[in-house]
mmCIF file of C-alpha atoms in Angstrom:
data_model
loop_
_atom_site.group_PDB
_atom_site.id
_atom_site.type_symbol
_atom_site.label_atom_id
_atom_site.label_comp_id
_atom_site.label_asym_id
_atom_site.label_seq_id
_atom_site.Cartn_x
_atom_site.Cartn_y
_atom_site.Cartn_z
ATOM 1 C CA UNK A 1 -87.455 142.636 -41.383
ATOM 2 C CA UNK A 2 -88.735 139.061 -41.236
ATOM 3 C CA UNK A 3 -87.103 138.415 -37.875
ATOM 4 C CA UNK A 4 -88.567 141.656 -36.557
ATOM 5 C CA UNK A 5 -92.095 140.618 -37.588
ATOM 6 C CA UNK A 6 -91.700 137.149 -36.046
ATOM 7 C CA UNK A 7 -90.385 138.669 -32.803
ATOM 8 C CA UNK A 8 -93.273 141.127 -32.628
ATOM 9 C CA UNK A 9 -95.811 138.376 -33.284
ATOM 10 C CA UNK A 10 -94.262 136.422 -30.423
ATOM 11 C CA UNK A 11 -94.592 139.484 -28.201
ATOM 12 C CA UNK A 12 -98.216 139.816 -29.286
ATOM 13 C CA UNK A 13 -98.948 136.280 -28.089
ATOM 14 C CA UNK A 14 -97.318 137.012 -24.712
ATOM 15 C CA UNK A 15 -99.322 140.254 -24.316
ATOM 16 C CA UNK A 16 -102.530 138.495 -25.327
ATOM 17 C CA UNK A 17 -102.120 135.738 -22.765
ATOM 18 C CA UNK A 18 -101.025 138.235 -20.111
ATOM 19 C CA UNK A 19 -104.164 140.302 -20.668
ATOM 20 C CA UNK A 20 -106.442 137.249 -20.481
ATOM 21 C CA UNK A 21 -104.765 136.056 -17.279
ATOM 22 C CA UNK A 22 -105.378 139.442 -15.622
ATOM 23 C CA UNK A 23 -108.957 139.452 -16.914
ATOM 24 C CA UNK A 24 -109.666 135.942 -15.621
ATOM 25 C CA UNK A 25 -108.241 136.792 -12.215
ATOM 26 C CA UNK A 26 -110.300 140.006 -12.054
ATOM 27 C CA UNK A 27 -113.552 138.277 -12.992
ATOM 28 C CA UNK A 28 -112.826 135.534 -10.465
ATOM 29 C CA UNK A 29 -112.461 137.909 -7.508
ATOM 30 C CA UNK A 30 -115.392 140.190 -8.392
ATOM 31 C CA UNK A 31 -118.497 139.797 -6.189
ATOM 32 C CA UNK A 32 -121.635 138.209 -7.602
ATOM 33 C CA UNK A 33 -122.406 135.016 -9.475
ATOM 34 C CA UNK A 34 -122.878 134.938 -13.268
ATOM 35 C CA UNK A 35 -125.294 132.042 -12.825
ATOM 36 C CA UNK A 36 -127.800 134.520 -11.384
ATOM 37 C CA UNK A 37 -128.280 136.024 -14.852
ATOM 38 C CA UNK A 38 -128.845 132.701 -16.607
ATOM 39 C CA UNK A 39 -132.039 131.210 -15.362
ATOM 40 C CA UNK A 40 -134.102 134.081 -13.908
ATOM 41 C CA UNK A 41 -136.206 132.846 -11.024
ATOM 42 C CA UNK A 42 -135.022 129.288 -11.689
ATOM 43 C CA UNK A 43 -131.487 130.360 -10.858
ATOM 44 C CA UNK A 44 -132.582 130.571 -7.225
ATOM 45 C CA UNK A 45 -133.106 126.812 -7.173
ATOM 46 C CA UNK A 46 -129.913 125.226 -5.766
ATOM 47 C CA UNK A 47 -130.273 122.270 -8.154
ATOM 48 C CA UNK A 48 -130.504 124.569 -11.173
ATOM 49 C CA UNK A 49 -127.565 126.628 -9.934
ATOM 50 C CA UNK A 50 -125.442 123.527 -9.475
ATOM 51 C CA UNK A 51 -126.367 122.253 -12.950
ATOM 52 C CA UNK A 52 -125.538 125.573 -14.634
ATOM 53 C CA UNK A 53 -122.244 125.948 -12.795
ATOM 54 C CA UNK A 54 -121.245 122.419 -13.786
ATOM 55 C CA UNK A 55 -122.275 122.987 -17.409
ATOM 56 C CA UNK A 56 -120.125 126.091 -17.781
ATOM 57 C CA UNK A 57 -117.213 124.802 -15.700
ATOM 58 C CA UNK A 58 -117.663 127.481 -13.029
ATOM 59 C CA UNK A 59 -116.935 124.973 -10.260
ATOM 60 C CA UNK A 60 -113.431 124.324 -11.597
ATOM 61 C CA UNK A 61 -110.450 126.129 -10.067
ATOM 62 C CA UNK A 62 -109.348 129.278 -11.893
ATOM 63 C CA UNK A 63 -106.226 127.658 -13.461
ATOM 64 C CA UNK A 64 -108.400 124.871 -14.889
ATOM 65 C CA UNK A 65 -110.921 127.369 -16.295
ATOM 66 C CA UNK A 66 -108.102 129.349 -17.864
ATOM 67 C CA UNK A 67 -106.503 126.221 -19.301
ATOM 68 C CA UNK A 68 -109.800 125.232 -20.924
ATOM 69 C CA UNK A 69 -110.144 128.744 -22.333
ATOM 70 C CA UNK A 70 -106.648 128.655 -23.865
ATOM 71 C CA UNK A 71 -107.279 125.210 -25.373
ATOM 72 C CA UNK A 72 -110.553 126.396 -26.917
ATOM 73 C CA UNK A 73 -109.003 129.698 -28.051
ATOM 74 C CA UNK A 74 -106.344 127.797 -29.994
ATOM 75 C CA UNK A 75 -109.227 126.226 -31.928
ATOM 76 C CA UNK A 76 -110.957 129.577 -32.527
ATOM 77 C CA UNK A 77 -113.588 128.892 -29.858
ATOM 78 C CA UNK A 78 -114.359 131.643 -27.347
ATOM 79 C CA UNK A 79 -116.912 129.602 -25.445
ATOM 80 C CA UNK A 80 -120.675 129.785 -25.122
ATOM 81 C CA UNK A 81 -122.695 132.839 -24.220
ATOM 82 C CA UNK A 82 -124.399 132.475 -20.827
ATOM 83 C CA UNK A 83 -127.707 134.139 -21.679
ATOM 84 C CA UNK A 84 -128.337 133.174 -25.321
ATOM 85 C CA UNK A 85 -126.684 129.739 -25.100
ATOM 86 C CA UNK A 86 -124.911 130.370 -28.430
ATOM 87 C CA UNK A 87 -121.212 130.379 -29.370
ATOM 88 C CA UNK A 88 -119.545 133.704 -28.519
ATOM 89 C CA UNK A 89 -117.906 133.892 -31.966
ATOM 90 C CA UNK A 90 -121.302 133.536 -33.645
ATOM 91 C CA UNK A 91 -122.737 136.359 -31.532
ATOM 92 C CA UNK A 92 -119.789 138.713 -31.953
ATOM 93 C CA UNK A 93 -119.279 138.349 -35.723
ATOM 94 C CA UNK A 94 -122.085 140.738 -36.821
ATOM 95 C CA UNK A 95 -121.242 143.087 -33.960
ATOM 96 C CA UNK A 96 -117.583 143.179 -35.026
ATOM 97 C CA UNK A 97 -118.690 144.093 -38.551
ATOM 98 C CA UNK A 98 -120.797 146.984 -37.193
ATOM 99 C CA UNK A 99 -117.954 148.236 -34.999
ATOM 100 C CA UNK A 100 -115.512 147.989 -37.929
ATOM 101 C CA UNK A 101 -117.813 150.066 -40.146
ATOM 102 C CA UNK A 102 -118.095 152.721 -37.453
ATOM 103 C CA UNK A 103 -114.328 152.739 -36.814
ATOM 104 C CA UNK A 104 -113.477 153.050 -40.528
ATOM 105 C CA UNK A 105 -115.944 155.911 -40.956
ATOM 106 C CA UNK A 106 -114.498 157.728 -37.927
ATOM 107 C CA UNK A 107 -110.896 157.283 -39.113
ATOM 108 C CA UNK A 108 -111.761 158.563 -42.598
ATOM 109 C CA UNK A 109 -113.289 161.660 -41.010
ATOM 110 C CA UNK A 110 -110.152 162.065 -38.888
ATOM 111 C CA UNK A 111 -107.917 161.882 -41.957
ATOM 112 C CA UNK A 112 -109.934 164.264 -44.109
ATOM 113 C CA UNK A 113 -110.744 166.891 -41.483
ATOM 114 C CA UNK A 114 -107.739 166.535 -39.165
ATOM 115 C CA UNK A 115 -104.977 166.388 -41.773
ATOM 116 C CA UNK A 116 -106.536 169.105 -43.927
ATOM 117 C CA UNK A 117 -107.083 171.431 -40.951
ATOM 118 C CA UNK A 118 -103.529 170.886 -39.703
ATOM 119 C CA UNK A 119 -102.139 171.495 -43.185
ATOM 120 C CA UNK A 120 -104.030 174.781 -43.564
ATOM 121 C CA UNK A 121 -103.052 175.942 -40.074
ATOM 122 C CA UNK A 122 -99.358 175.238 -40.719
ATOM 123 C CA UNK A 123 -99.196 176.778 -44.194
ATOM 124 C CA UNK A 124 -101.040 179.918 -43.062
ATOM 125 C CA UNK A 125 -99.487 180.250 -39.633
ATOM 126 C CA UNK A 126 -100.819 183.102 -37.458
ATOM 127 C CA UNK A 127 -103.506 183.883 -40.041
ATOM 128 C CA UNK A 128 -107.237 184.014 -39.387
ATOM 129 C CA UNK A 129 -107.545 180.340 -40.421
ATOM 130 C CA UNK A 130 -104.784 179.269 -38.094
ATOM 131 C CA UNK A 131 -106.369 181.056 -35.138
ATOM 132 C CA UNK A 132 -109.824 179.672 -35.991
ATOM 133 C CA UNK A 133 -108.570 176.080 -36.306
ATOM 134 C CA UNK A 134 -106.619 176.400 -33.066
ATOM 135 C CA UNK A 135 -109.688 177.664 -31.212
ATOM 136 C CA UNK A 136 -111.975 174.988 -32.650
ATOM 137 C CA UNK A 137 -109.564 172.148 -31.888
ATOM 138 C CA UNK A 138 -109.033 173.428 -28.344
ATOM 139 C CA UNK A 139 -112.790 173.589 -27.889
ATOM 140 C CA UNK A 140 -113.254 170.054 -29.277
ATOM 141 C CA UNK A 141 -110.515 168.546 -27.090
ATOM 142 C CA UNK A 142 -112.103 170.031 -23.972
ATOM 143 C CA UNK A 143 -115.353 168.049 -24.282
ATOM 144 C CA UNK A 144 -115.654 164.307 -23.578
ATOM 145 C CA UNK A 145 -117.205 162.117 -26.260
ATOM 146 C CA UNK A 146 -120.383 161.367 -24.298
ATOM 147 C CA UNK A 147 -121.175 165.092 -24.037
ATOM 148 C CA UNK A 148 -120.587 165.568 -27.766
ATOM 149 C CA UNK A 149 -122.732 162.527 -28.528
ATOM 150 C CA UNK A 150 -125.646 163.671 -26.389
ATOM 151 C CA UNK A 151 -125.516 167.211 -27.837
ATOM 152 C CA UNK A 152 -125.505 165.872 -31.415
ATOM 153 C CA UNK A 153 -128.311 163.468 -30.580
ATOM 154 C CA UNK A 154 -130.437 166.184 -28.960
ATOM 155 C CA UNK A 155 -129.983 168.670 -31.818
ATOM 156 C CA UNK A 156 -130.028 166.456 -34.925
ATOM 157 C CA UNK A 157 -132.286 163.625 -33.714
ATOM 158 C CA UNK A 158 -134.713 165.083 -31.193
ATOM 159 C CA UNK A 159 -134.996 168.678 -32.436
ATOM 160 C CA UNK A 160 -134.469 168.347 -36.199
ATOM 161 C CA UNK A 161 -135.378 164.702 -36.703
ATOM 162 C CA UNK A 162 -132.711 164.255 -39.367
ATOM 163 C CA UNK A 163 -131.432 160.928 -38.062
ATOM 164 C CA UNK A 164 -133.111 157.909 -36.442
ATOM 165 C CA UNK A 165 -133.132 157.642 -32.671
ATOM 166 C CA UNK A 166 -132.361 153.913 -32.760
ATOM 167 C CA UNK A 167 -129.391 152.945 -34.930
ATOM 168 C CA UNK A 168 -130.180 150.204 -37.445
ATOM 169 C CA UNK A 169 -126.760 149.796 -39.065
ATOM 170 C CA UNK A 170 -127.559 151.949 -42.109
ATOM 171 C CA UNK A 171 -125.393 154.811 -43.368
ATOM 172 C CA UNK A 172 -127.871 157.402 -42.133
ATOM 173 C CA UNK A 173 -127.772 156.056 -38.588
ATOM 174 C CA UNK A 174 -123.958 155.775 -38.657
ATOM 175 C CA UNK A 175 -123.246 159.464 -39.347
ATOM 176 C CA UNK A 176 -123.764 160.840 -35.834
ATOM 177 C CA UNK A 177 -121.845 158.140 -33.909
ATOM 178 C CA UNK A 178 -119.015 158.333 -36.456
ATOM 179 C CA UNK A 179 -118.725 162.095 -36.020
ATOM 180 C CA UNK A 180 -118.936 161.710 -32.237
ATOM 181 C CA UNK A 181 -115.940 159.375 -32.321
ATOM 182 C CA UNK A 182 -114.072 161.470 -34.882
ATOM 183 C CA UNK A 183 -114.369 164.983 -33.431
ATOM 184 C CA UNK A 184 -111.853 164.526 -30.619
ATOM 185 C CA UNK A 185 -109.369 162.554 -32.727
ATOM 186 C CA UNK A 186 -109.701 164.954 -35.672
ATOM 187 C CA UNK A 187 -108.864 167.863 -33.365
ATOM 188 C CA UNK A 188 -105.806 166.050 -31.999
ATOM 189 C CA UNK A 189 -104.693 165.052 -35.518
ATOM 190 C CA UNK A 190 -105.000 168.677 -36.664
ATOM 191 C CA UNK A 191 -102.884 169.952 -33.780
ATOM 192 C CA UNK A 192 -100.335 167.171 -34.271
ATOM 193 C CA UNK A 193 -100.173 167.794 -38.008
ATOM 194 C CA UNK A 194 -99.728 171.534 -37.526
ATOM 195 C CA UNK A 195 -96.956 171.180 -34.960
ATOM 196 C CA UNK A 196 -95.075 168.557 -36.949
ATOM 197 C CA UNK A 197 -95.331 170.500 -40.212
ATOM 198 C CA UNK A 198 -94.013 173.672 -38.615
ATOM 199 C CA UNK A 199 -91.064 171.720 -37.259
ATOM 200 C CA UNK A 200 -90.343 170.089 -40.628
ATOM 201 C CA UNK A 201 -90.655 173.399 -42.487
ATOM 202 C CA UNK A 202 -87.750 174.702 -40.372
ATOM 203 C CA UNK A 203 -85.580 171.650 -41.108
ATOM 204 C CA UNK A 204 -82.335 172.103 -43.046
ATOM 205 C CA UNK A 205 -83.241 169.628 -45.787
ATOM 206 C CA UNK A 206 -86.412 171.595 -46.564
ATOM 207 C CA UNK A 207 -84.463 174.850 -46.729
ATOM 208 C CA UNK A 208 -81.938 173.137 -49.015
ATOM 209 C CA UNK A 209 -84.713 171.875 -51.307
ATOM 210 C CA UNK A 210 -86.149 175.397 -51.567
ATOM 211 C CA UNK A 211 -82.683 176.879 -52.211
ATOM 212 C CA UNK A 212 -82.139 174.398 -55.046
ATOM 213 C CA UNK A 213 -85.187 175.836 -56.752
ATOM 214 C CA UNK A 214 -87.546 172.867 -56.401
ATOM 215 C CA UNK A 215 -91.214 173.739 -56.996
ATOM 216 C CA UNK A 216 -93.168 174.511 -53.836
ATOM 217 C CA UNK A 217 -95.568 171.655 -54.559
ATOM 218 C CA UNK A 218 -92.692 169.168 -54.787
ATOM 219 C CA UNK A 219 -91.166 170.415 -51.546
ATOM 220 C CA UNK A 220 -94.478 170.151 -49.711
ATOM 221 C CA UNK A 221 -95.432 166.708 -51.003
ATOM 222 C CA UNK A 222 -92.060 164.980 -51.134
ATOM 223 C CA UNK A 223 -90.301 166.484 -48.134
ATOM 224 C CA UNK A 224 -92.758 168.190 -45.791
ATOM 225 C CA UNK A 225 -95.885 166.032 -46.013
ATOM 226 C CA UNK A 226 -94.044 162.715 -46.084
ATOM 227 C CA UNK A 227 -92.113 163.471 -42.914
ATOM 228 C CA UNK A 228 -94.970 165.234 -41.149
ATOM 229 C CA UNK A 229 -97.397 162.377 -41.633
ATOM 230 C CA UNK A 230 -95.351 159.806 -39.653
ATOM 231 C CA UNK A 231 -96.545 160.796 -36.130
ATOM 232 C CA UNK A 232 -100.062 161.217 -37.510
ATOM 233 C CA UNK A 233 -100.009 157.649 -38.858
ATOM 234 C CA UNK A 234 -98.847 156.446 -35.444
ATOM 235 C CA UNK A 235 -101.681 158.195 -33.661
ATOM 236 C CA UNK A 236 -104.320 157.086 -36.181
ATOM 237 C CA UNK A 237 -103.115 153.490 -35.975
ATOM 238 C CA UNK A 238 -103.465 153.437 -32.197
ATOM 239 C CA UNK A 239 -106.807 155.233 -32.408
ATOM 240 C CA UNK A 240 -108.119 152.776 -34.993
ATOM 241 C CA UNK A 241 -107.116 149.855 -32.774
ATOM 242 C CA UNK A 242 -108.944 151.431 -29.854
ATOM 243 C CA UNK A 243 -112.069 151.979 -31.943
ATOM 244 C CA UNK A 244 -112.049 148.401 -33.227
ATOM 245 C CA UNK A 245 -111.928 147.259 -29.619
ATOM 246 C CA UNK A 246 -115.332 148.875 -29.160
ATOM 247 C CA UNK A 247 -116.426 152.446 -28.486
ATOM 248 C CA UNK A 248 -118.369 151.682 -25.325
ATOM 249 C CA UNK A 249 -119.866 155.090 -24.513
ATOM 250 C CA UNK A 250 -120.681 156.145 -28.077
ATOM 251 C CA UNK A 251 -122.215 152.800 -29.017
ATOM 252 C CA UNK A 252 -124.304 152.864 -25.845
ATOM 253 C CA UNK A 253 -125.521 156.441 -26.465
ATOM 254 C CA UNK A 254 -126.585 155.729 -30.053
ATOM 255 C CA UNK A 255 -127.577 152.105 -29.379
ATOM 256 C CA UNK A 256 -125.146 151.005 -32.087
ATOM 257 C CA UNK A 257 -125.084 147.218 -32.155
ATOM 258 C CA UNK A 258 -121.307 146.779 -31.911
ATOM 259 C CA UNK A 259 -118.949 145.008 -29.577
ATOM 260 C CA UNK A 260 -118.751 148.071 -27.311
ATOM 261 C CA UNK A 261 -122.471 147.869 -26.588
ATOM 262 C CA UNK A 262 -122.175 144.093 -26.253
ATOM 263 C CA UNK A 263 -119.447 144.556 -23.634
ATOM 264 C CA UNK A 264 -121.541 147.031 -21.642
ATOM 265 C CA UNK A 265 -124.498 144.630 -21.613
ATOM 266 C CA UNK A 266 -122.252 141.681 -20.752
ATOM 267 C CA UNK A 267 -120.784 143.504 -17.749
ATOM 268 C CA UNK A 268 -124.280 144.303 -16.496
ATOM 269 C CA UNK A 269 -125.267 140.636 -16.831
ATOM 270 C CA UNK A 270 -121.915 139.249 -15.586
ATOM 271 C CA UNK A 271 -121.724 137.360 -18.878
ATOM 272 C CA UNK A 272 -118.064 136.380 -18.606
ATOM 273 C CA UNK A 273 -117.629 134.644 -22.015
ATOM 274 C CA UNK A 274 -118.705 137.795 -23.872
ATOM 275 C CA UNK A 275 -116.481 139.988 -21.687
ATOM 276 C CA UNK A 276 -113.466 137.749 -22.241
ATOM 277 C CA UNK A 277 -114.181 137.440 -25.968
ATOM 278 C CA UNK A 278 -114.433 141.198 -26.549
ATOM 279 C CA UNK A 279 -111.348 142.024 -24.465
ATOM 280 C CA UNK A 280 -109.297 139.265 -26.117
ATOM 281 C CA UNK A 281 -110.235 140.535 -29.561
ATOM 282 C CA UNK A 282 -109.493 144.145 -28.585
ATOM 283 C CA UNK A 283 -106.033 143.324 -27.250
ATOM 284 C CA UNK A 284 -105.165 141.245 -30.339
ATOM 285 C CA UNK A 285 -106.258 143.989 -32.741
ATOM 286 C CA UNK A 286 -104.474 146.706 -30.781
ATOM 287 C CA UNK A 287 -101.142 144.856 -30.735
ATOM 288 C CA UNK A 288 -101.440 143.814 -34.396
ATOM 289 C CA UNK A 289 -102.133 147.384 -35.510
ATOM 290 C CA UNK A 290 -99.104 148.570 -33.557
ATOM 291 C CA UNK A 291 -97.025 146.130 -35.603
ATOM 292 C CA UNK A 292 -98.541 147.433 -38.847
ATOM 293 C CA UNK A 293 -97.794 151.023 -37.813
ATOM 294 C CA UNK A 294 -94.170 150.114 -37.084
ATOM 295 C CA UNK A 295 -93.868 148.546 -40.539
ATOM 296 C CA UNK A 296 -95.351 151.675 -42.114
ATOM 297 C CA UNK A 297 -92.556 153.634 -40.426
ATOM 298 C CA UNK A 298 -90.019 151.907 -42.640
ATOM 299 C CA UNK A 299 -92.106 152.650 -45.738
ATOM 300 C CA UNK A 300 -92.606 156.333 -44.953
ATOM 301 C CA UNK A 301 -89.069 156.953 -43.679
ATOM 302 C CA UNK A 302 -86.330 154.818 -45.285
ATOM 303 C CA UNK A 303 -83.932 155.924 -42.565
ATOM 304 C CA UNK A 304 -85.773 153.664 -40.130
ATOM 305 C CA UNK A 305 -84.512 150.094 -40.182
ATOM 306 C CA UNK A 306 -86.437 147.370 -38.400
ATOM 307 C CA UNK A 307 -84.279 144.450 -37.300
#
């Protein structure tokens, strides 16, 4: 197990550097000059432009810029923000906390609604509840998150006035963006849970447990639920990593001050340090959560051996 973890951590480092290399190359070939967003009208002065480019190392060749980034990254330094002239880590810390709160709330909603709905649909297959859950999940999957977000915002904010228009980080302002993020994933979790449970219920070991006279509750919890939850954990782990990397559209719709909104604003301003910082963090979290999910495999299913 230890060797497996070390190997995966090594792979994570390779993926992280690979992603940053691609990102650096992409930003380098894109049209426009990030200096134009730094000094306003002063940025039109050639002397000011030259000074700003020298200050931020923009005159250096791409390999040199990337080498400086890697050296600073090893020290926990993501560089300095172009517009605010502050360290990127200092700017992103409160935004990461806001994004984490939103991601945790969305995942909790996914677990409660998605797993429960899938469980009911599987246990009462072809019943009214099964048909209703299937229809609702199909309906939810068919709509993109920005449509769901705008509909929720129009109905609950504009028409009913139950939630603030501008998110301020409080629980009340987090409810709508959390549900916007959770609706699609909860529907997919419910469908995944239903399909997996139906497959497990037909397995020989479940039939054997029932034939031996084990209580229905024991069969469901020990045999059915434990084996059915493995693909759900995989999906939720990947989804959580994606959410921690920033929910760009949802955060922009609800003006939630997270790293997704920060990335959108940074792209508009060509603020490369913020873009690189957010993407680097997102890749690291995504790969790390994949490792955690793989380790949970071995806990949930002893037949899986990680070497």
